[in-house]
C-alpha cells in the first residue's frame, strides 16, 4: 500500500516561496534559520530535566522577572542563527530591553521579533513551553539605531510571516506567511519537521475557554458576566464551556487553534494592558489565528491594527473562534 507523501518543512517553504510578494528566498532562509534554532532549542528542552541547565541565572529580564538558563540559551541560539543567515537588519527579543541591530554595513531587508522561550514558569515542571516569532520587512533604508528602532515598531498588520514552536508531547512548528496556516511535527528520528497539519482552520465556535480565572475579581463587570454565561447549563447553546489553562501562551493558543474556543488575558485596574506583549506575543498569534479564520482583539480593536509605541508594550488579548470572540465583545460592551 502506498503511504501519503512526506513533505518536509524545508521543501514546503521552498515550494511556497512563489506565493510571497517579494519572493527572493530571503524569507525562506529566515524561516529555515528559525526552524534550525528551534531544533537546537528542542534538544536542550528535552534534556532539561537531566542536565544542569535548569535553575536561575541570577538575572532578571527587562520586565523584572526571573530569567531561567534555558531562556537565555534559546535567546542566544535564535540570534546566532539569524545573524549567520544575514537576512535581517534588526532583531528584537522579549529577553532584551532594546533592539538588536545586525551588521549595519550589509544589513538585510527583514526584522524578526521573537519570544525565545514562552511559558518560562512551566520549564521546571515539565509542562509545554514554546518559541514565538514575528517577521516584518524594513520600510526605509535608514541604518541609524533610531531608524532601526522605528523599523521594529510596525503595526502587526505589516507582518509578512509569524509562527510558533510548541515543545509539547511532540514538537510542532506552526506558521503563516499570509496564505493560510500550516503545522509541522518534528520527527526526532530524522530531525525534520514534517507537514502534519495542512491548512489549519479554527472552528467558528468552540467549547473551551482559556484564561487565568484566578484574576476574576479584578476584571471588568462585562467579563465577569461573560464567565457566568459560559458556565451556565444550557446544552442547546453548547454550555457550559470547559475551562482549559496551561499558562503557556503557545500551548493555550495551539489548542484554541485546533479545537476552537476563546483565550483571553484581559487588563485589570492595576494593569490595564494585561500581561502579554503586543510585539512578541499578541501580534504573531493574532496573525496566525486570523489566517486560520479566527479573530483577535484587545477588547476594543483588532490587535493587528494597534499602533505600537514601545517594543515591550503590553496589550489585553481576546483571541480565538470568531463567534466566541464576538460574544465576549458583546458582553464587554454591555458592561461598559
Ligand atoms: P513569559 O513570557 O514570561 O513566559 O510570560 C508569558 C506567559 C504566557 O505564556 C502565558 O499566557 C502567561 O504568561 C501566563 O500568565 P499567568 O501566569 O499570569 O496566567
Ligand atoms: Mg512569553
mmCIF file of C-alpha atoms in Angstrom, residues 15-308:
data_model
loop_
_atom_site.group_PDB
_atom_site.id
_atom_site.type_symbol
_atom_site.label_atom_id
_atom_site.label_comp_id
_atom_site.label_asym_id
_atom_site.label_seq_id
_atom_site.Cartn_x
_atom_site.Cartn_y
_atom_site.Cartn_z
ATOM 1 C CA UNK A 15 7.501 25.267 -2.766
ATOM 2 C CA UNK A 16 5.505 28.132 -1.282
ATOM 3 C CA UNK A 17 8.158 30.785 -1.848
ATOM 4 C CA UNK A 18 6.434 31.869 -5.050
ATOM 5 C CA UNK A 19 3.329 32.990 -3.081
ATOM 6 C CA UNK A 20 5.391 35.633 -1.396
ATOM 7 C CA UNK A 21 5.196 39.084 -2.951
ATOM 8 C CA UNK A 22 8.928 39.700 -2.647
ATOM 9 C CA UNK A 23 9.906 36.106 -3.443
ATOM 10 C CA UNK A 24 13.678 36.067 -3.426
ATOM 11 C CA UNK A 25 14.458 33.315 -0.995
ATOM 12 C CA UNK A 26 15.317 35.633 1.885
ATOM 13 C CA UNK A 27 12.153 34.949 3.847
ATOM 14 C CA UNK A 28 12.578 31.241 3.172
ATOM 15 C CA UNK A 29 16.072 31.447 4.596
ATOM 16 C CA UNK A 30 14.800 33.189 7.750
ATOM 17 C CA UNK A 31 12.153 30.509 8.280
ATOM 18 C CA UNK A 32 14.790 27.869 7.760
ATOM 19 C CA UNK A 33 17.131 29.574 10.262
ATOM 20 C CA UNK A 34 14.359 29.799 12.860
ATOM 21 C CA UNK A 35 13.443 26.145 12.387
ATOM 22 C CA UNK A 36 17.088 25.199 12.798
ATOM 23 C CA UNK A 37 17.342 27.190 16.041
ATOM 24 C CA UNK A 38 14.091 25.526 17.161
ATOM 25 C CA UNK A 39 15.618 22.081 16.698
ATOM 26 C CA UNK A 40 18.604 23.049 18.815
ATOM 27 C CA UNK A 41 16.344 24.562 21.490
ATOM 28 C CA UNK A 42 14.169 21.444 21.358
ATOM 29 C CA UNK A 43 17.209 19.270 22.029
ATOM 30 C CA UNK A 44 18.052 21.289 25.134
ATOM 31 C CA UNK A 45 14.420 21.449 26.291
ATOM 32 C CA UNK A 46 14.184 17.677 26.066
ATOM 33 C CA UNK A 47 17.139 17.133 28.326
ATOM 34 C CA UNK A 48 16.298 19.992 30.658
ATOM 35 C CA UNK A 49 15.494 17.582 33.468
ATOM 36 C CA UNK A 50 18.761 15.718 33.045
ATOM 37 C CA UNK A 51 21.481 18.283 32.841
ATOM 38 C CA UNK A 52 22.494 21.195 34.944
ATOM 39 C CA UNK A 53 20.963 23.729 32.579
ATOM 40 C CA UNK A 54 17.969 24.220 34.851
ATOM 41 C CA UNK A 55 17.816 26.874 37.501
ATOM 42 C CA UNK A 56 18.159 30.576 37.712
ATOM 43 C CA UNK A 57 20.919 32.683 36.154
ATOM 44 C CA UNK A 58 20.650 35.210 38.987
ATOM 45 C CA UNK A 59 19.431 37.754 36.452
ATOM 46 C CA UNK A 60 16.056 39.309 35.785
ATOM 47 C CA UNK A 61 14.745 40.222 32.322
ATOM 48 C CA UNK A 62 13.542 43.679 31.308
ATOM 49 C CA UNK A 63 10.171 43.015 32.957
ATOM 50 C CA UNK A 64 11.830 42.272 36.304
ATOM 51 C CA UNK A 65 11.028 38.561 36.034
ATOM 52 C CA UNK A 66 13.411 35.745 36.831
ATOM 53 C CA UNK A 67 15.327 34.542 33.781
ATOM 54 C CA UNK A 68 15.901 30.813 33.606
ATOM 55 C CA UNK A 69 19.010 29.481 31.898
ATOM 56 C CA UNK A 70 17.058 27.822 29.131
ATOM 57 C CA UNK A 71 15.518 31.199 28.213
ATOM 58 C CA UNK A 72 18.970 32.663 27.795
ATOM 59 C CA UNK A 73 20.076 29.683 25.739
ATOM 60 C CA UNK A 74 17.060 29.970 23.405
ATOM 61 C CA UNK A 75 17.538 33.749 23.082
ATOM 62 C CA UNK A 76 21.194 33.338 22.068
ATOM 63 C CA UNK A 77 20.515 30.429 19.744
ATOM 64 C CA UNK A 78 17.927 32.343 17.698
ATOM 65 C CA UNK A 79 20.165 35.422 17.430
ATOM 66 C CA UNK A 80 23.102 33.257 16.369
ATOM 67 C CA UNK A 81 21.077 31.505 13.689
ATOM 68 C CA UNK A 82 19.572 34.724 12.264
ATOM 69 C CA UNK A 83 22.881 36.595 12.381
ATOM 70 C CA UNK A 84 24.540 33.841 10.354
ATOM 71 C CA UNK A 85 21.684 33.892 7.849
ATOM 72 C CA UNK A 86 22.315 37.579 7.126
ATOM 73 C CA UNK A 87 18.756 38.430 6.007
ATOM 74 C CA UNK A 88 17.888 40.722 8.913
ATOM 75 C CA UNK A 89 18.710 44.341 9.717
ATOM 76 C CA UNK A 90 17.418 44.215 13.262
ATOM 77 C CA UNK A 91 16.068 41.730 15.804
ATOM 78 C CA UNK A 92 14.057 42.130 18.970
ATOM 79 C CA UNK A 93 13.777 39.618 21.781
ATOM 80 C CA UNK A 94 11.433 39.545 24.717
ATOM 81 C CA UNK A 95 14.552 38.914 26.783
ATOM 82 C CA UNK A 96 16.333 42.105 25.708
ATOM 83 C CA UNK A 97 15.305 45.661 26.500
ATOM 84 C CA UNK A 98 16.414 47.325 23.272
ATOM 85 C CA UNK A 99 16.625 46.251 19.635
ATOM 86 C CA UNK A 100 19.500 44.048 18.476
ATOM 87 C CA UNK A 101 20.963 45.690 15.339
ATOM 88 C CA UNK A 102 22.625 43.395 12.798
ATOM 89 C CA UNK A 103 25.664 44.260 10.657
ATOM 90 C CA UNK A 104 24.826 47.830 9.654
ATOM 91 C CA UNK A 105 27.177 47.809 6.632
ATOM 92 C CA UNK A 106 25.436 44.891 4.943
ATOM 93 C CA UNK A 107 22.071 44.695 6.555
ATOM 94 C CA UNK A 108 19.184 42.631 5.273
ATOM 95 C CA UNK A 109 15.610 43.527 4.490
ATOM 96 C CA UNK A 110 13.894 41.859 7.418
ATOM 97 C CA UNK A 111 13.088 42.385 11.069
ATOM 98 C CA UNK A 112 12.450 39.419 13.329
ATOM 99 C CA UNK A 113 10.904 39.834 16.772
ATOM 100 C CA UNK A 114 10.765 36.783 18.996
ATOM 101 C CA UNK A 115 9.887 35.427 22.399
ATOM 102 C CA UNK A 116 12.622 32.783 22.698
ATOM 103 C CA UNK A 117 11.021 30.661 25.390
ATOM 104 C CA UNK A 118 7.424 31.436 26.205
ATOM 105 C CA UNK A 119 5.859 29.964 29.309
ATOM 106 C CA UNK A 120 9.098 30.014 31.255
ATOM 107 C CA UNK A 121 7.325 29.366 34.559
ATOM 108 C CA UNK A 122 6.499 25.912 33.165
ATOM 109 C CA UNK A 123 10.072 24.830 32.330
ATOM 110 C CA UNK A 124 10.921 23.332 35.678
ATOM 111 C CA UNK A 125 7.701 21.326 35.903
ATOM 112 C CA UNK A 126 7.888 19.586 32.529
ATOM 113 C CA UNK A 127 4.899 21.416 31.062
ATOM 114 C CA UNK A 128 4.769 22.599 27.432
ATOM 115 C CA UNK A 129 6.731 25.714 26.504
ATOM 116 C CA UNK A 130 7.257 27.461 23.189
ATOM 117 C CA UNK A 131 9.013 29.936 20.917
ATOM 118 C CA UNK A 132 7.105 32.712 19.109
ATOM 119 C CA UNK A 133 8.322 34.725 16.125
ATOM 120 C CA UNK A 134 7.116 37.594 14.014
ATOM 121 C CA UNK A 135 8.703 38.812 10.747
ATOM 122 C CA UNK A 136 8.460 42.242 9.090
ATOM 123 C CA UNK A 137 10.078 43.846 6.053
ATOM 124 C CA UNK A 138 12.022 47.042 6.504
ATOM 125 C CA UNK A 139 10.300 50.189 5.276
ATOM 126 C CA UNK A 140 13.260 52.532 4.871
ATOM 127 C CA UNK A 141 16.991 52.317 4.241
ATOM 128 C CA UNK A 142 17.882 54.241 7.407
ATOM 129 C CA UNK A 143 20.565 52.349 9.302
ATOM 130 C CA UNK A 144 20.819 54.542 12.414
ATOM 131 C CA UNK A 145 19.850 52.882 15.677
ATOM 132 C CA UNK A 146 16.905 55.265 15.887
ATOM 133 C CA UNK A 147 15.837 54.290 12.346
ATOM 134 C CA UNK A 148 16.075 50.602 13.190
ATOM 135 C CA UNK A 149 14.045 51.117 16.354
ATOM 136 C CA UNK A 150 11.266 52.538 14.185
ATOM 137 C CA UNK A 151 11.539 49.584 11.806
ATOM 138 C CA UNK A 152 10.959 47.246 14.719
ATOM 139 C CA UNK A 153 7.817 49.142 15.731
ATOM 140 C CA UNK A 154 5.490 48.341 12.866
ATOM 141 C CA UNK A 155 1.821 47.524 13.168
ATOM 142 C CA UNK A 156 1.021 43.814 13.307
ATOM 143 C CA UNK A 157 -0.819 44.099 10.021
ATOM 144 C CA UNK A 158 2.607 44.581 8.363
ATOM 145 C CA UNK A 159 3.834 41.142 9.406
ATOM 146 C CA UNK A 160 4.971 39.064 6.431
ATOM 147 C CA UNK A 161 5.172 35.881 8.471
ATOM 148 C CA UNK A 162 4.628 34.681 12.017
ATOM 149 C CA UNK A 163 4.767 31.383 13.797
ATOM 150 C CA UNK A 164 5.423 29.447 16.925
ATOM 151 C CA UNK A 165 7.167 26.296 18.012
ATOM 152 C CA UNK A 166 5.493 24.202 20.688
ATOM 153 C CA UNK A 167 7.739 21.943 22.754
ATOM 154 C CA UNK A 168 4.975 19.637 23.945
ATOM 155 C CA UNK A 169 4.080 15.954 23.791
ATOM 156 C CA UNK A 170 5.613 16.329 20.358
ATOM 157 C CA UNK A 171 7.417 19.346 18.960
ATOM 158 C CA UNK A 172 5.478 21.337 16.392
ATOM 159 C CA UNK A 173 6.183 24.366 14.261
ATOM 160 C CA UNK A 174 3.133 26.290 13.050
ATOM 161 C CA UNK A 175 3.492 29.293 10.748
ATOM 162 C CA UNK A 176 1.805 31.572 8.266
ATOM 163 C CA UNK A 177 3.087 33.861 5.526
ATOM 164 C CA UNK A 178 -0.395 35.278 4.988
ATOM 165 C CA UNK A 179 -1.586 32.351 2.859
ATOM 166 C CA UNK A 180 -3.167 30.117 5.473
ATOM 167 C CA UNK A 181 -1.646 28.307 8.407
ATOM 168 C CA UNK A 182 0.326 25.069 8.273
ATOM 169 C CA UNK A 183 1.670 22.878 11.060
ATOM 170 C CA UNK A 184 4.715 20.602 11.066
ATOM 171 C CA UNK A 185 5.647 17.945 13.595
ATOM 172 C CA UNK A 186 9.279 17.201 14.373
ATOM 173 C CA UNK A 187 10.267 13.616 13.662
ATOM 174 C CA UNK A 188 13.112 13.256 16.154
ATOM 175 C CA UNK A 189 14.420 10.169 14.345
ATOM 176 C CA UNK A 190 15.317 12.059 11.181
ATOM 177 C CA UNK A 191 15.492 15.545 12.710
ATOM 178 C CA UNK A 192 12.991 17.030 10.256
ATOM 179 C CA UNK A 193 9.748 18.931 10.695
ATOM 180 C CA UNK A 194 7.128 17.094 8.596
ATOM 181 C CA UNK A 195 3.852 18.556 7.361
ATOM 182 C CA UNK A 196 1.234 17.110 9.723
ATOM 183 C CA UNK A 197 -1.479 19.816 9.854
ATOM 184 C CA UNK A 198 -2.007 21.342 6.388
ATOM 185 C CA UNK A 199 -4.217 24.414 6.010
ATOM 186 C CA UNK A 200 -5.405 24.685 9.618
ATOM 187 C CA UNK A 201 -8.844 26.258 10.080
ATOM 188 C CA UNK A 202 -10.064 27.249 13.519
ATOM 189 C CA UNK A 203 -13.666 26.119 14.206
ATOM 190 C CA UNK A 204 -16.121 29.054 14.059
ATOM 191 C CA UNK A 205 -17.180 28.256 17.629
ATOM 192 C CA UNK A 206 -15.619 26.103 20.308
ATOM 193 C CA UNK A 207 -16.433 24.576 23.665
ATOM 194 C CA UNK A 208 -13.384 25.680 25.643
ATOM 195 C CA UNK A 209 -12.478 28.940 27.307
ATOM 196 C CA UNK A 210 -8.971 29.613 28.470
ATOM 197 C CA UNK A 211 -7.922 32.272 30.939
ATOM 198 C CA UNK A 212 -6.296 32.741 34.315
ATOM 199 C CA UNK A 213 -9.573 32.824 36.204
ATOM 200 C CA UNK A 214 -7.690 33.464 39.434
ATOM 201 C CA UNK A 215 -7.932 37.148 38.469
ATOM 202 C CA UNK A 216 -11.742 37.021 38.141
ATOM 203 C CA UNK A 217 -12.370 39.583 40.871
ATOM 204 C CA UNK A 218 -10.012 42.057 39.187
ATOM 205 C CA UNK A 219 -11.884 42.021 35.867
ATOM 206 C CA UNK A 220 -14.464 44.420 34.480
ATOM 207 C CA UNK A 221 -18.130 43.598 35.057
ATOM 208 C CA UNK A 222 -18.848 42.618 31.422
ATOM 209 C CA UNK A 223 -16.171 39.944 31.514
ATOM 210 C CA UNK A 224 -17.431 38.521 34.800
ATOM 211 C CA UNK A 225 -20.894 38.325 33.236
ATOM 212 C CA UNK A 226 -19.407 36.503 30.242
ATOM 213 C CA UNK A 227 -17.813 33.881 32.521
ATOM 214 C CA UNK A 228 -21.101 33.437 34.381
ATOM 215 C CA UNK A 229 -22.799 32.963 30.993
ATOM 216 C CA UNK A 230 -20.228 30.385 29.825
ATOM 217 C CA UNK A 231 -20.635 28.202 32.877
ATOM 218 C CA UNK A 232 -24.435 28.124 32.781
ATOM 219 C CA UNK A 233 -26.004 24.791 31.944
ATOM 220 C CA UNK A 234 -27.678 25.152 28.534
ATOM 221 C CA UNK A 235 -26.901 22.203 26.240
ATOM 222 C CA UNK A 236 -28.852 23.828 23.381
ATOM 223 C CA UNK A 237 -26.175 26.556 23.106
ATOM 224 C CA UNK A 238 -23.269 24.238 23.933
ATOM 225 C CA UNK A 239 -22.875 25.395 27.524
ATOM 226 C CA UNK A 240 -21.294 25.018 29.967
ATOM 227 C CA UNK A 241 -17.927 25.569 28.287
ATOM 228 C CA UNK A 242 -14.950 23.656 29.677
ATOM 229 C CA UNK A 243 -12.046 25.574 31.162
ATOM 230 C CA UNK A 244 -8.509 24.795 29.925
ATOM 231 C CA UNK A 245 -5.488 26.820 31.002
ATOM 232 C CA UNK A 246 -1.852 25.816 30.701
ATOM 233 C CA UNK A 247 -0.196 29.158 31.410
ATOM 234 C CA UNK A 248 1.989 28.931 28.294
ATOM 235 C CA UNK A 249 0.512 31.139 25.607
ATOM 236 C CA UNK A 250 1.846 28.957 22.774
ATOM 237 C CA UNK A 251 0.167 25.858 24.202
ATOM 238 C CA UNK A 252 -3.103 27.621 25.018
ATOM 239 C CA UNK A 253 -3.254 29.195 21.550
ATOM 240 C CA UNK A 254 -2.342 25.910 19.846
ATOM 241 C CA UNK A 255 -5.268 24.133 21.499
ATOM 242 C CA UNK A 256 -7.554 27.056 20.680
ATOM 243 C CA UNK A 257 -6.404 26.979 17.038
ATOM 244 C CA UNK A 258 -7.164 23.262 16.674
ATOM 245 C CA UNK A 259 -10.264 22.891 18.849
ATOM 246 C CA UNK A 260 -11.717 26.397 18.772
ATOM 247 C CA UNK A 261 -12.998 28.441 21.686
ATOM 248 C CA UNK A 262 -11.581 31.568 23.230
ATOM 249 C CA UNK A 263 -8.421 32.588 25.077
ATOM 250 C CA UNK A 264 -8.200 35.873 26.908
ATOM 251 C CA UNK A 265 -5.705 37.736 29.040
ATOM 252 C CA UNK A 266 -7.528 40.964 29.902
ATOM 253 C CA UNK A 267 -6.403 44.083 31.706
ATOM 254 C CA UNK A 268 -7.210 44.860 35.313
ATOM 255 C CA UNK A 269 -7.451 48.139 37.267
ATOM 256 C CA UNK A 270 -3.817 47.972 38.295
ATOM 257 C CA UNK A 271 -2.588 46.533 34.956
ATOM 258 C CA UNK A 272 -4.977 47.912 32.304
ATOM 259 C CA UNK A 273 -2.931 46.418 29.460
ATOM 260 C CA UNK A 274 -2.755 42.936 30.986
ATOM 261 C CA UNK A 275 0.477 40.960 30.843
ATOM 262 C CA UNK A 276 1.098 39.825 27.277
ATOM 263 C CA UNK A 277 3.435 41.743 24.979
ATOM 264 C CA UNK A 278 1.962 43.212 21.805
ATOM 265 C CA UNK A 279 5.051 42.758 19.627
ATOM 266 C CA UNK A 280 6.246 39.397 20.912
ATOM 267 C CA UNK A 281 3.040 37.568 21.763
ATOM 268 C CA UNK A 282 -0.208 39.235 20.666
ATOM 269 C CA UNK A 283 0.710 40.259 17.094
ATOM 270 C CA UNK A 284 2.150 36.932 15.892
ATOM 271 C CA UNK A 285 -0.695 34.962 17.484
ATOM 272 C CA UNK A 286 -3.283 37.363 16.045
ATOM 273 C CA UNK A 287 -1.816 36.950 12.542
ATOM 274 C CA UNK A 288 -1.902 33.153 12.818
ATOM 275 C CA UNK A 289 -5.421 32.992 14.255
ATOM 276 C CA UNK A 290 -6.804 35.431 11.668
ATOM 277 C CA UNK A 291 -5.166 33.438 8.889
ATOM 278 C CA UNK A 292 -6.938 30.348 10.247
ATOM 279 C CA UNK A 293 -10.297 32.169 10.162
ATOM 280 C CA UNK A 294 -10.436 33.424 13.749
ATOM 281 C CA UNK A 295 -10.382 36.830 15.433
ATOM 282 C CA UNK A 296 -8.020 38.676 17.786
ATOM 283 C CA UNK A 297 -8.744 41.954 19.577
ATOM 284 C CA UNK A 298 -7.713 43.892 22.659
ATOM 285 C CA UNK A 299 -11.365 44.175 23.688
ATOM 286 C CA UNK A 300 -11.801 47.336 21.609
ATOM 287 C CA UNK A 301 -9.930 46.983 18.333
ATOM 288 C CA UNK A 302 -8.214 44.447 16.124
ATOM 289 C CA UNK A 303 -4.799 43.551 17.569
ATOM 290 C CA UNK A 304 -3.106 43.842 14.157
ATOM 291 C CA UNK A 305 -4.219 47.491 13.804
ATOM 292 C CA UNK A 306 -2.712 48.716 17.085
ATOM 293 C CA UNK A 307 -0.003 51.322 16.511
ATOM 294 C CA UNK A 308 2.905 50.242 18.696
#
